[in-house]
Amino acid sequence: MANETITKTPAEQTVTAEETRSGLFYRPNVDILEKADELLVLADVPGASREGIDIHFEDGQLTIHAKAPRRHENVEFLVHEYGVGDYYRTFRVAETIDAANITAEYADGVLTLHLPKAPAVKPRKIPVKA
């Protein structure tokens, strides 16, 4: 056992693009879709209010922090399967994003972020002259 060599797979050797935060936070489930002119991020943050959602984009890093109020603090549960708390998630976005035009909507517990691509990275058709 003293001479045992441990090798790591390429996935184990890479640095993760997602950072974590200390404290009790839930990691919202997220779908990210790439469209021709934008990245569309759909994040599940049930229980949060529009006023309690903070979104930051800086140096290619997108951070979502949604505060959800604690419920049922003085209740003794027989079964308690659904946790309620704040949501936190951060991503490194590889595409060049037009940060000044990012928009967000919140409805029915789903946060929708529109991250428009900068004009330099949008696909464009090149006309051929005869």
Tab-separated table of C-alpha atoms in Angstrom, residues 2-128:
chain	number	residue	atom	x	y	z
A	2	ALA	CA	2.897	2.402	0.631
A	3	ASN	CA	3.879	2.300	-3.058
A	4	GLU	CA	0.316	2.708	-4.321
A	5	THR	CA	-0.068	5.419	-6.947
A	6	ILE	CA	-3.308	7.344	-7.154
A	7	THR	CA	-4.157	8.765	-10.546
A	8	LYS	CA	-6.880	11.275	-11.190
A	9	THR	CA	-9.171	11.369	-14.174
A	10	PRO	CA	-9.157	14.563	-16.257
A	11	ALA	CA	-12.487	15.544	-14.655
A	12	GLU	CA	-10.945	15.294	-11.178
A	13	GLN	CA	-7.945	17.387	-12.225
A	14	THR	CA	-9.946	20.313	-13.593
A	15	VAL	CA	-10.962	23.249	-11.462
A	16	THR	CA	-14.702	23.660	-11.108
A	17	ALA	CA	-16.280	26.786	-12.585
A	18	GLU	CA	-18.818	26.986	-9.788
A	19	GLU	CA	-17.889	28.485	-6.441
A	20	THR	CA	-19.565	27.722	-3.147
A	21	ARG	CA	-20.409	29.860	-0.148
A	22	SER	CA	-20.354	29.039	3.555
A	23	GLY	CA	-23.587	28.968	5.537
A	24	LEU	CA	-26.948	27.333	4.868
A	25	PHE	CA	-27.890	27.951	1.248
A	26	TYR	CA	-29.791	25.896	-1.250
A	27	ARG	CA	-28.328	25.399	-4.699
A	28	PRO	CA	-31.118	26.196	-7.156
A	29	ASN	CA	-31.606	23.912	-10.119
A	30	VAL	CA	-30.723	25.756	-13.311
A	31	ASP	CA	-31.270	25.242	-17.031
A	32	ILE	CA	-29.034	27.218	-19.405
A	33	LEU	CA	-29.943	27.495	-23.060
A	34	GLU	CA	-27.810	29.013	-25.780
A	35	LYS	CA	-29.630	30.937	-28.464
A	36	ALA	CA	-28.129	32.780	-31.433
A	37	ASP	CA	-28.180	36.156	-29.671
A	38	GLU	CA	-28.267	35.307	-25.952
A	39	LEU	CA	-27.794	32.832	-23.140
A	40	LEU	CA	-31.029	32.094	-21.307
A	41	VAL	CA	-30.742	31.040	-17.649
A	42	LEU	CA	-33.769	29.527	-15.865
A	43	ALA	CA	-33.271	29.120	-12.099
A	44	ASP	CA	-35.755	27.532	-9.668
A	45	VAL	CA	-36.006	29.755	-6.577
A	46	PRO	CA	-39.439	28.983	-5.075
A	47	GLY	CA	-40.465	31.087	-2.110
A	48	ALA	CA	-38.205	34.012	-3.013
A	49	SER	CA	-39.650	37.450	-3.634
A	50	ARG	CA	-38.689	39.723	-6.513
A	51	GLU	CA	-37.275	42.220	-4.012
A	52	GLY	CA	-35.147	39.522	-2.364
A	53	ILE	CA	-33.272	38.496	-5.520
A	54	ASP	CA	-29.778	39.873	-6.163
A	55	ILE	CA	-28.045	39.216	-9.473
A	56	HIS	CA	-24.475	40.285	-10.201
A	57	PHE	CA	-22.389	39.899	-13.334
A	58	GLU	CA	-18.746	40.920	-13.185
A	59	ASP	CA	-15.639	39.735	-15.041
A	60	GLY	CA	-17.516	36.831	-16.636
A	61	GLN	CA	-18.975	35.594	-13.348
A	62	LEU	CA	-22.739	35.429	-12.818
A	63	THR	CA	-23.988	35.276	-9.220
A	64	ILE	CA	-27.579	34.602	-8.153
A	65	HIS	CA	-28.585	35.136	-4.514
A	66	ALA	CA	-32.272	34.848	-3.665
A	67	LYS	CA	-33.582	35.326	-0.145
A	68	ALA	CA	-36.521	33.159	0.835
A	69	PRO	CA	-38.318	33.845	4.120
A	70	ARG	CA	-38.273	31.160	6.775
A	71	ARG	CA	-41.681	29.650	7.364
A	72	HIS	CA	-43.204	27.632	10.170
A	73	GLU	CA	-40.584	28.526	12.781
A	74	ASN	CA	-42.796	27.592	15.760
A	75	VAL	CA	-44.310	24.440	14.262
A	76	GLU	CA	-43.431	20.876	15.205
A	77	PHE	CA	-43.490	18.758	12.052
A	78	LEU	CA	-44.348	15.071	11.907
A	79	VAL	CA	-42.605	14.918	8.527
A	80	HIS	CA	-40.470	17.730	7.101
A	81	GLU	CA	-39.174	17.018	3.579
A	82	TYR	CA	-39.111	20.449	1.964
A	83	GLY	CA	-36.408	22.827	3.137
A	84	VAL	CA	-36.917	26.580	2.884
A	85	GLY	CA	-34.019	28.960	2.814
A	86	ASP	CA	-31.870	31.269	0.743
A	87	TYR	CA	-30.546	30.274	-2.661
A	88	TYR	CA	-27.016	30.924	-3.890
A	89	ARG	CA	-25.304	29.948	-7.107
A	90	THR	CA	-22.452	31.354	-9.145
A	91	PHE	CA	-21.225	30.507	-12.639
A	92	ARG	CA	-18.322	31.379	-14.856
A	93	VAL	CA	-19.778	32.419	-18.228
A	94	ALA	CA	-17.449	31.644	-21.130
A	95	GLU	CA	-19.249	33.703	-23.759
A	96	THR	CA	-18.677	37.418	-24.080
A	97	ILE	CA	-21.831	38.936	-22.606
A	98	ASP	CA	-23.205	42.436	-23.111
A	99	ALA	CA	-23.439	43.137	-19.350
A	100	ALA	CA	-25.245	46.478	-19.786
A	101	ASN	CA	-28.248	44.740	-21.376
A	102	ILE	CA	-28.782	41.769	-19.028
A	103	THR	CA	-32.438	41.509	-17.989
A	104	ALA	CA	-34.257	39.376	-15.434
A	105	GLU	CA	-37.853	38.270	-14.832
A	106	TYR	CA	-39.364	36.355	-11.934
A	107	ALA	CA	-42.670	34.475	-12.039
A	108	ASP	CA	-44.071	31.358	-10.360
A	109	GLY	CA	-40.814	30.580	-8.538
A	110	VAL	CA	-38.668	30.678	-11.681
A	111	LEU	CA	-36.027	33.345	-12.284
A	112	THR	CA	-35.358	33.947	-15.992
A	113	LEU	CA	-32.158	35.746	-16.967
A	114	HIS	CA	-31.465	37.008	-20.479
A	115	LEU	CA	-27.719	37.407	-21.052
A	116	PRO	CA	-27.342	38.961	-24.521
A	117	LYS	CA	-24.186	38.123	-26.416
A	118	ALA	CA	-21.922	40.994	-27.339
A	119	PRO	CA	-22.145	41.890	-31.044
A	120	ALA	CA	-18.601	40.613	-31.646
A	121	VAL	CA	-19.579	37.008	-30.767
A	122	LYS	CA	-23.015	36.866	-32.386
A	123	PRO	CA	-23.109	34.693	-35.480
A	124	ARG	CA	-23.611	36.682	-38.633
A	125	LYS	CA	-24.144	35.864	-42.266
A	126	ILE	CA	-21.412	37.054	-44.602
A	127	PRO	CA	-22.742	38.100	-48.013
A	128	VAL	CA	-20.835	36.865	-51.043
